[in-house]
Amino acid sequence: MTPNIDEVLRLEEVTCVRRDKVVLDRVSLSVRAGDWVAIEGARGSGKSLLLAVAAAAIAPRRGSVLIGGRNWMDLQASSVPFVRRNIGYLPAEPVLIEHETALENVVLPLAVRGVAVDAALARANLELQRMGLQGLAHEPIAALSPSERRLVAIARALIGAPVVVVLDEPAGGLDRDDRQRIVEAIGVARAAGAAVLCGSADASFVSLLQSHGAERLALAGGRLNGGSPRMVVVEGTRNDSAPTPIRREDSEQILDDADIEAVSP
Amino acid sequence: MNLAWTLRRGRRGLKRRLARTAGWVGSFALLGFLIGGARLCAERANAVSAHVGGSVHVIAYLRDDMDASRASVLGQLIKKVPGVDRTEFVDSAEALRRLRSATTELSTAAGLLESIEAGFLPRSIEITLSPDASFNDQGRKLADRIAAIPGVSEVDSMAGGVMRLRALAGVLRSLGWALLGLALVTGGVVLVIALGRDRRERVQRDAVLELLGESRVAIVGPRMLATGAVALVGGLVAIGCLYLGFTWVDATLQELTNAVSSDDTAGSAFLSLNEFAIGTVFLVLLGLLLGRLFSPRSQPRHA
């Protein structure tokens, strides 16, 4: 794969193992600014794992994850947070700060980036408004319903025009109107130049995304299928088909010795 | 997160958890009070012991027919007795002066002494025992021996007062140790409760902030500073409580020691500047350490 100047996210032969079972098998993906990728996969297909790897939340057993042209696993641990600031990530089980309000939760990414308080709060209110939550801005998360919490988490992932937006099951438990709101909000993020990855087991939601211009990919058997050839690189397109070796100094922080020995060439 | 955000979040967090923060301040105040109390008890016990050691323990009242030269010789003889540290001859005029000085504080009694003549009060030899002497037994034996000397009319071994002071010193010392033990137990309990109680909340908050790209320093730093500040406030509260508490203790001590001697006792300082600084720094460091311990290190995730 030839690196592209517009490419904001690139997965190279990413392999993940869970309980001795290969969940992602040398998955490669290239995403440019403004791309919208909808990944469809059954429960347990490794969709959430792939999205977590793309969001720099989990390090893969093998392979590279390049964000803005740099493999985040090559970075020093102290530099990784600066990579994460450019990613809006909604995990399958959204984690919110329960005792803080919806507004305080949504504004956090901007607070972390050091955006001026007033400007950040105005943007957070706007994002909540987009999600139809303007009346709940000052409610603590603990007082919200599961679907409202999910919408708050989506608003948090989309705020501040991140370079990459990774949404795992954004429509889980949401009604038709809310789904439509999400699609529109993603459209706004795309228009600001974000590359968006959405994962869902719900075929109808994936179809909805596709109808709004998303590239549809399917994850099955640890492999990604479908999409344009530009995005998904199938096995054999690399000159070197052997697994990417892991350098000991990079991998020590994420793998134990047994893991390293098992994958060393 | 920059300073403006850190302060804003800190202020909102404080408002939301005012009762819990007050509880924290109280915990540190209790810890500071117990440690400071232990220190002051030990210091007061030492002061009382020193006072008991330096006071007059036996008074030999002389007969009227004993002249000054014989009294001086008697004083020299008593000084040679083992266990005796020093002797002082007090004539009638000096005894009256001391009595007047003591009673001027009591305005009602002051007028009663005006008609008393200098020769009215008996002359005496005041005897101070060595600091390492066993005051009660030795004082009593010495009193018996001196009482048998011709020219001595009466001997007061002052055993009651000395015993009370020694008992008080013992109580203060025991109280000091008990407070120190209590402080250690309290410190441990506070640590365990604090570590266990809000752990879930802290882990959740740290996980969110890490996910959003907050640096470790920016997550742990404000928490350390917050607990340090709470510890500082708790320490100042402790010092205030100690000051009030020990003002009363010192007044009681003074009253008890005055019963034995008119010397000004243990008018010891409350806490020296060094002790104040060391105690405050200790509490703040403890607060910073707790803040660090309350921030569980996240493990790198891999699959």
Tab-separated table of N, CA and C in Angstrom, chain B residues 71-169:
chain	number	residue	atom	x	y	z
B	71	ALA	N	22.262	27.229	111.351
B	71	ALA	CA	21.383	26.828	110.240
B	71	ALA	C	22.201	26.594	108.979
B	72	SER	N	23.246	27.438	108.769
B	72	SER	CA	24.093	27.281	107.592
B	72	SER	C	24.862	25.965	107.643
B	73	VAL	N	25.389	25.669	108.842
B	73	VAL	CA	26.119	24.398	109.024
B	73	VAL	C	25.178	23.224	108.766
B	74	LEU	N	23.943	23.348	109.272
B	74	LEU	CA	22.958	22.266	109.071
B	74	LEU	C	22.675	22.056	107.570
B	75	GLY	N	22.572	23.198	106.871
B	75	GLY	CA	22.346	23.123	105.420
B	75	GLY	C	23.480	22.383	104.732
B	76	GLN	N	24.759	22.700	105.151
B	76	GLN	CA	25.932	22.038	104.553
B	76	GLN	C	25.875	20.540	104.802
B	77	LEU	N	25.457	20.172	106.023
B	77	LEU	CA	25.386	18.753	106.388
B	77	LEU	C	24.345	18.022	105.536
B	78	ILE	N	23.185	18.647	105.429
B	78	ILE	CA	22.089	18.000	104.664
B	78	ILE	C	22.502	17.813	103.204
B	79	LYS	N	23.268	18.793	102.682
B	79	LYS	CA	23.673	18.720	101.277
B	79	LYS	C	24.546	17.494	101.002
B	80	LYS	N	25.234	17.006	102.068
B	80	LYS	CA	26.113	15.849	101.887
B	80	LYS	C	25.343	14.535	101.884
B	81	VAL	N	24.083	14.585	102.278
B	81	VAL	CA	23.269	13.353	102.311
B	81	VAL	C	23.055	12.876	100.876
B	82	PRO	N	23.275	11.569	100.609
B	82	PRO	CA	23.086	11.054	99.250
B	82	PRO	C	21.668	11.317	98.742
B	83	GLY	N	21.570	11.730	97.504
B	83	GLY	CA	20.249	11.989	96.896
B	83	GLY	C	19.843	13.443	96.975
B	84	VAL	N	20.584	14.228	97.778
B	84	VAL	CA	20.234	15.651	97.891
B	84	VAL	C	21.023	16.425	96.838
B	85	ASP	N	20.311	17.244	96.077
B	85	ASP	CA	20.963	17.992	95.008
B	85	ASP	C	21.415	19.354	95.504
B	86	ARG	N	20.524	20.079	96.185
B	86	ARG	CA	20.907	21.404	96.698
B	86	ARG	C	20.021	21.778	97.899
B	87	THR	N	20.530	22.740	98.667
B	87	THR	CA	19.751	23.238	99.819
B	87	THR	C	19.768	24.759	99.772
B	88	GLU	N	18.726	25.357	100.359
B	88	GLU	CA	18.685	26.820	100.393
B	88	GLU	C	18.084	27.260	101.729
B	89	PHE	N	18.798	28.146	102.408
B	89	PHE	CA	18.304	28.666	103.681
B	89	PHE	C	17.353	29.824	103.401
B	90	VAL	N	16.142	29.750	103.957
B	90	VAL	CA	15.145	30.824	103.771
B	90	VAL	C	14.852	31.427	105.146
B	91	ASP	N	15.224	32.709	105.325
B	91	ASP	CA	14.956	33.332	106.633
B	91	ASP	C	13.527	33.874	106.693
B	92	SER	N	13.139	34.406	107.834
B	92	SER	CA	11.753	34.847	108.055
B	92	SER	C	11.340	35.930	107.063
B	93	ALA	N	12.282	36.888	106.811
B	93	ALA	CA	11.950	38.005	105.915
B	93	ALA	C	11.673	37.503	104.508
B	94	GLU	N	12.525	36.556	104.049
B	94	GLU	CA	12.353	36.017	102.702
B	94	GLU	C	11.048	35.221	102.604
B	95	ALA	N	10.753	34.480	103.676
B	95	ALA	CA	9.504	33.686	103.698
B	95	ALA	C	8.299	34.609	103.595
B	96	LEU	N	8.354	35.744	104.319
B	96	LEU	CA	7.234	36.685	104.286
B	96	LEU	C	7.108	37.334	102.895
B	97	ARG	N	8.289	37.639	102.327
B	97	ARG	CA	8.266	38.257	100.990
B	97	ARG	C	7.597	37.302	99.991
B	98	ARG	N	7.976	36.028	100.071
B	98	ARG	CA	7.397	35.053	99.145
B	98	ARG	C	5.893	34.915	99.366
B	99	LEU	N	5.514	34.921	100.633
B	99	LEU	CA	4.091	34.772	100.942
B	99	LEU	C	3.305	35.953	100.391
B	100	ARG	N	3.891	37.166	100.586
B	100	ARG	CA	3.205	38.365	100.082
B	100	ARG	C	3.092	38.339	98.557
B	101	SER	N	4.200	37.896	97.938
B	101	SER	CA	4.213	37.830	96.475
B	101	SER	C	3.131	36.873	95.971
B	102	ALA	N	3.007	35.733	96.663
B	102	ALA	CA	2.011	34.738	96.236
B	102	ALA	C	0.595	35.231	96.443
B	103	THR	N	0.390	36.026	97.521
B	103	THR	CA	-0.981	36.433	97.849
B	103	THR	C	-1.423	37.718	97.152
B	104	THR	N	-0.460	38.437	96.575
B	104	THR	CA	-0.886	39.660	95.873
B	104	THR	C	-1.811	39.323	94.715
B	105	GLU	N	-1.664	38.101	94.168
B	105	GLU	CA	-2.555	37.701	93.069
B	105	GLU	C	-3.993	37.555	93.558
B	106	LEU	N	-4.135	37.245	94.873
B	106	LEU	CA	-5.485	37.114	95.444
B	106	LEU	C	-5.801	38.424	96.169
B	107	SER	N	-6.477	39.308	95.545
B	107	SER	CA	-6.683	40.657	96.076
B	107	SER	C	-7.352	40.655	97.449
B	108	THR	N	-8.206	39.671	97.708
B	108	THR	CA	-8.929	39.649	98.979
B	108	THR	C	-8.009	39.328	100.154
B	109	ALA	N	-6.922	38.519	99.846
B	109	ALA	CA	-6.043	38.100	100.941
B	109	ALA	C	-4.896	39.071	101.170
B	110	ALA	N	-4.667	39.967	100.210
B	110	ALA	CA	-3.486	40.847	100.283
B	110	ALA	C	-3.447	41.682	101.565
B	111	GLY	N	-4.560	42.206	101.985
B	111	GLY	CA	-4.610	43.083	103.151
B	111	GLY	C	-4.329	42.368	104.454
B	112	LEU	N	-4.582	41.074	104.494
B	112	LEU	CA	-4.409	40.306	105.734
B	112	LEU	C	-2.950	40.230	106.180
B	113	LEU	N	-2.006	40.345	105.234
B	113	LEU	CA	-0.592	40.154	105.562
B	113	LEU	C	0.115	41.427	106.027
B	114	GLU	N	-0.600	42.568	105.919
B	114	GLU	CA	0.054	43.845	106.210
B	114	GLU	C	0.535	43.932	107.660
B	115	SER	N	-0.208	43.329	108.565
B	115	SER	CA	0.154	43.451	109.992
B	115	SER	C	1.169	42.398	110.458
B	116	ILE	N	1.519	41.496	109.598
B	116	ILE	CA	2.453	40.432	110.003
B	116	ILE	C	3.882	40.960	110.014
B	117	GLU	N	4.613	40.650	111.109
B	117	GLU	CA	5.999	41.118	111.220
B	117	GLU	C	6.928	40.120	110.563
B	118	ALA	N	8.128	40.623	110.248
B	118	ALA	CA	9.099	39.788	109.522
B	118	ALA	C	9.468	38.526	110.285
B	119	GLY	N	9.556	38.583	111.616
B	119	GLY	CA	9.989	37.415	112.387
B	119	GLY	C	8.886	36.423	112.684
B	120	PHE	N	7.709	36.673	112.166
B	120	PHE	CA	6.572	35.825	112.504
B	120	PHE	C	6.661	34.437	111.859
B	121	LEU	N	7.133	34.417	110.610
B	121	LEU	CA	7.174	33.140	109.886
B	121	LEU	C	8.440	32.370	110.250
B	122	PRO	N	8.396	31.040	110.289
B	122	PRO	CA	9.581	30.258	110.665
B	122	PRO	C	10.634	30.264	109.556
B	123	ARG	N	11.895	30.155	110.020
B	123	ARG	CA	12.971	30.009	109.038
B	123	ARG	C	12.983	28.562	108.581
B	124	SER	N	13.535	28.323	107.389
B	124	SER	CA	13.496	26.946	106.872
B	124	SER	C	14.679	26.672	105.962
B	125	ILE	N	14.906	25.391	105.744
B	125	ILE	CA	15.897	24.983	104.736
B	125	ILE	C	15.118	24.216	103.663
B	126	GLU	N	15.216	24.694	102.423
B	126	GLU	CA	14.534	24.010	101.320
B	126	GLU	C	15.509	23.052	100.664
B	127	ILE	N	15.043	21.823	100.502
B	127	ILE	CA	15.937	20.766	99.995
B	127	ILE	C	15.395	20.259	98.664
B	128	THR	N	16.295	20.223	97.664
B	128	THR	CA	15.924	19.674	96.347
B	128	THR	C	16.669	18.371	96.132
B	129	LEU	N	15.938	17.325	95.780
B	129	LEU	CA	16.570	16.023	95.554
B	129	LEU	C	17.139	15.942	94.146
B	130	SER	N	18.074	15.006	93.972
B	130	SER	CA	18.656	14.807	92.631
B	130	SER	C	17.560	14.356	91.679
B	131	PRO	N	17.659	14.731	90.376
B	131	PRO	CA	16.623	14.354	89.415
B	131	PRO	C	16.434	12.857	89.304
B	132	ASP	N	17.534	12.077	89.527
B	132	ASP	CA	17.400	10.624	89.380
B	132	ASP	C	16.921	9.955	90.666
B	133	ALA	N	16.661	10.723	91.686
B	133	ALA	CA	16.253	10.135	92.965
B	133	ALA	C	14.815	9.631	92.893
B	134	SER	N	14.548	8.619	93.709
B	134	SER	CA	13.170	8.147	93.818
B	134	SER	C	12.497	9.050	94.835
B	135	PHE	N	11.777	10.044	94.342
B	135	PHE	CA	11.329	11.157	95.181
B	135	PHE	C	10.528	10.744	96.414
B	136	ASN	N	9.588	9.881	96.200
B	136	ASN	CA	8.673	9.598	97.309
B	136	ASN	C	9.371	8.917	98.477
B	137	ASP	N	10.055	7.782	98.150
B	137	ASP	CA	10.711	7.025	99.229
B	137	ASP	C	11.836	7.850	99.841
B	138	GLN	N	12.697	8.390	98.956
B	138	GLN	CA	13.858	9.119	99.432
B	138	GLN	C	13.450	10.366	100.220
B	139	GLY	N	12.452	11.041	99.704
B	139	GLY	CA	11.973	12.246	100.376
B	139	GLY	C	11.478	11.935	101.773
B	140	ARG	N	10.752	10.829	101.869
B	140	ARG	CA	10.198	10.471	103.176
B	140	ARG	C	11.320	10.094	104.159
B	141	LYS	N	12.317	9.287	103.686
B	141	LYS	CA	13.427	8.864	104.551
B	141	LYS	C	14.228	10.075	105.013
B	142	LEU	N	14.512	10.956	104.047
B	142	LEU	CA	15.290	12.144	104.370
B	142	LEU	C	14.552	13.007	105.393
B	143	ALA	N	13.240	13.109	105.198
B	143	ALA	CA	12.426	13.899	106.126
B	143	ALA	C	12.532	13.319	107.533
B	144	ASP	N	12.491	11.987	107.656
B	144	ASP	CA	12.598	11.343	108.967
B	144	ASP	C	13.954	11.651	109.616
B	145	ARG	N	15.027	11.567	108.800
B	145	ARG	CA	16.373	11.798	109.347
B	145	ARG	C	16.546	13.246	109.794
B	146	ILE	N	16.057	14.164	108.958
B	146	ILE	CA	16.235	15.590	109.288
B	146	ILE	C	15.405	15.973	110.514
B	147	ALA	N	14.250	15.335	110.613
B	147	ALA	CA	13.372	15.650	111.752
B	147	ALA	C	14.044	15.327	113.090
B	148	ALA	N	15.005	14.345	113.048
B	148	ALA	CA	15.673	13.940	114.281
B	148	ALA	C	16.809	14.881	114.674
B	149	ILE	N	17.179	15.784	113.761
B	149	ILE	CA	18.290	16.707	114.039
B	149	ILE	C	17.825	17.779	115.015
B	150	PRO	N	18.633	18.042	116.066
B	150	PRO	CA	18.249	19.097	117.005
B	150	PRO	C	18.173	20.441	116.285
B	151	GLY	N	17.190	21.226	116.624
B	151	GLY	CA	17.023	22.540	116.004
B	151	GLY	C	16.003	22.534	114.892
B	152	VAL	N	15.595	21.345	114.436
B	152	VAL	CA	14.580	21.263	113.381
B	152	VAL	C	13.245	21.006	114.037
B	153	SER	N	12.285	21.874	113.805
B	153	SER	CA	10.994	21.709	114.498
B	153	SER	C	10.032	20.817	113.716
B	154	GLU	N	10.050	20.954	112.400
B	154	GLU	CA	9.088	20.177	111.606
B	154	GLU	C	9.634	19.983	110.192
B	155	VAL	N	9.251	18.874	109.569
B	155	VAL	CA	9.704	18.606	108.190
B	155	VAL	C	8.492	18.255	107.318
B	156	ASP	N	8.457	18.938	106.159
B	156	ASP	CA	7.369	18.629	105.207
B	156	ASP	C	8.003	18.005	103.960
B	157	SER	N	7.719	16.724	103.722
B	157	SER	CA	8.331	16.053	102.560
B	157	SER	C	7.587	16.363	101.264
B	158	MET	N	6.437	17.045	101.320
B	158	MET	CA	5.651	17.449	100.156
B	158	MET	C	5.338	16.282	99.227
B	159	ALA	N	5.248	15.108	99.798
B	159	ALA	CA	5.071	13.881	98.999
B	159	ALA	C	3.798	13.920	98.167
B	160	GLY	N	2.752	14.497	98.759
B	160	GLY	CA	1.468	14.512	98.036
B	160	GLY	C	1.560	15.233	96.710
B	161	GLY	N	2.097	16.462	96.762
B	161	GLY	CA	2.187	17.265	95.546
B	161	GLY	C	3.096	16.634	94.509
B	162	VAL	N	4.253	16.159	94.993
B	162	VAL	CA	5.202	15.536	94.076
B	162	VAL	C	4.571	14.316	93.410
B	163	MET	N	3.880	13.531	94.218
B	163	MET	CA	3.236	12.326	93.667
B	163	MET	C	2.212	12.693	92.608
B	164	ARG	N	1.449	13.746	92.896
B	164	ARG	CA	0.421	14.151	91.923
B	164	ARG	C	1.062	14.558	90.592
B	165	LEU	N	2.156	15.338	90.722
B	165	LEU	CA	2.816	15.781	89.490
B	165	LEU	C	3.415	14.615	88.716
B	166	ARG	N	4.026	13.696	89.475
B	166	ARG	CA	4.626	12.530	88.808
B	166	ARG	C	3.545	11.688	88.136
B	167	ALA	N	2.433	11.544	88.805
B	167	ALA	CA	1.323	10.776	88.220
B	167	ALA	C	0.824	11.469	86.952
B	168	LEU	N	0.761	12.801	87.041
B	168	LEU	CA	0.279	13.568	85.884
B	168	LEU	C	1.232	13.408	84.707
B	169	ALA	N	2.544	13.451	85.017
B	169	ALA	CA	3.531	13.273	83.941
B	169	ALA	C	3.354	11.902	83.301
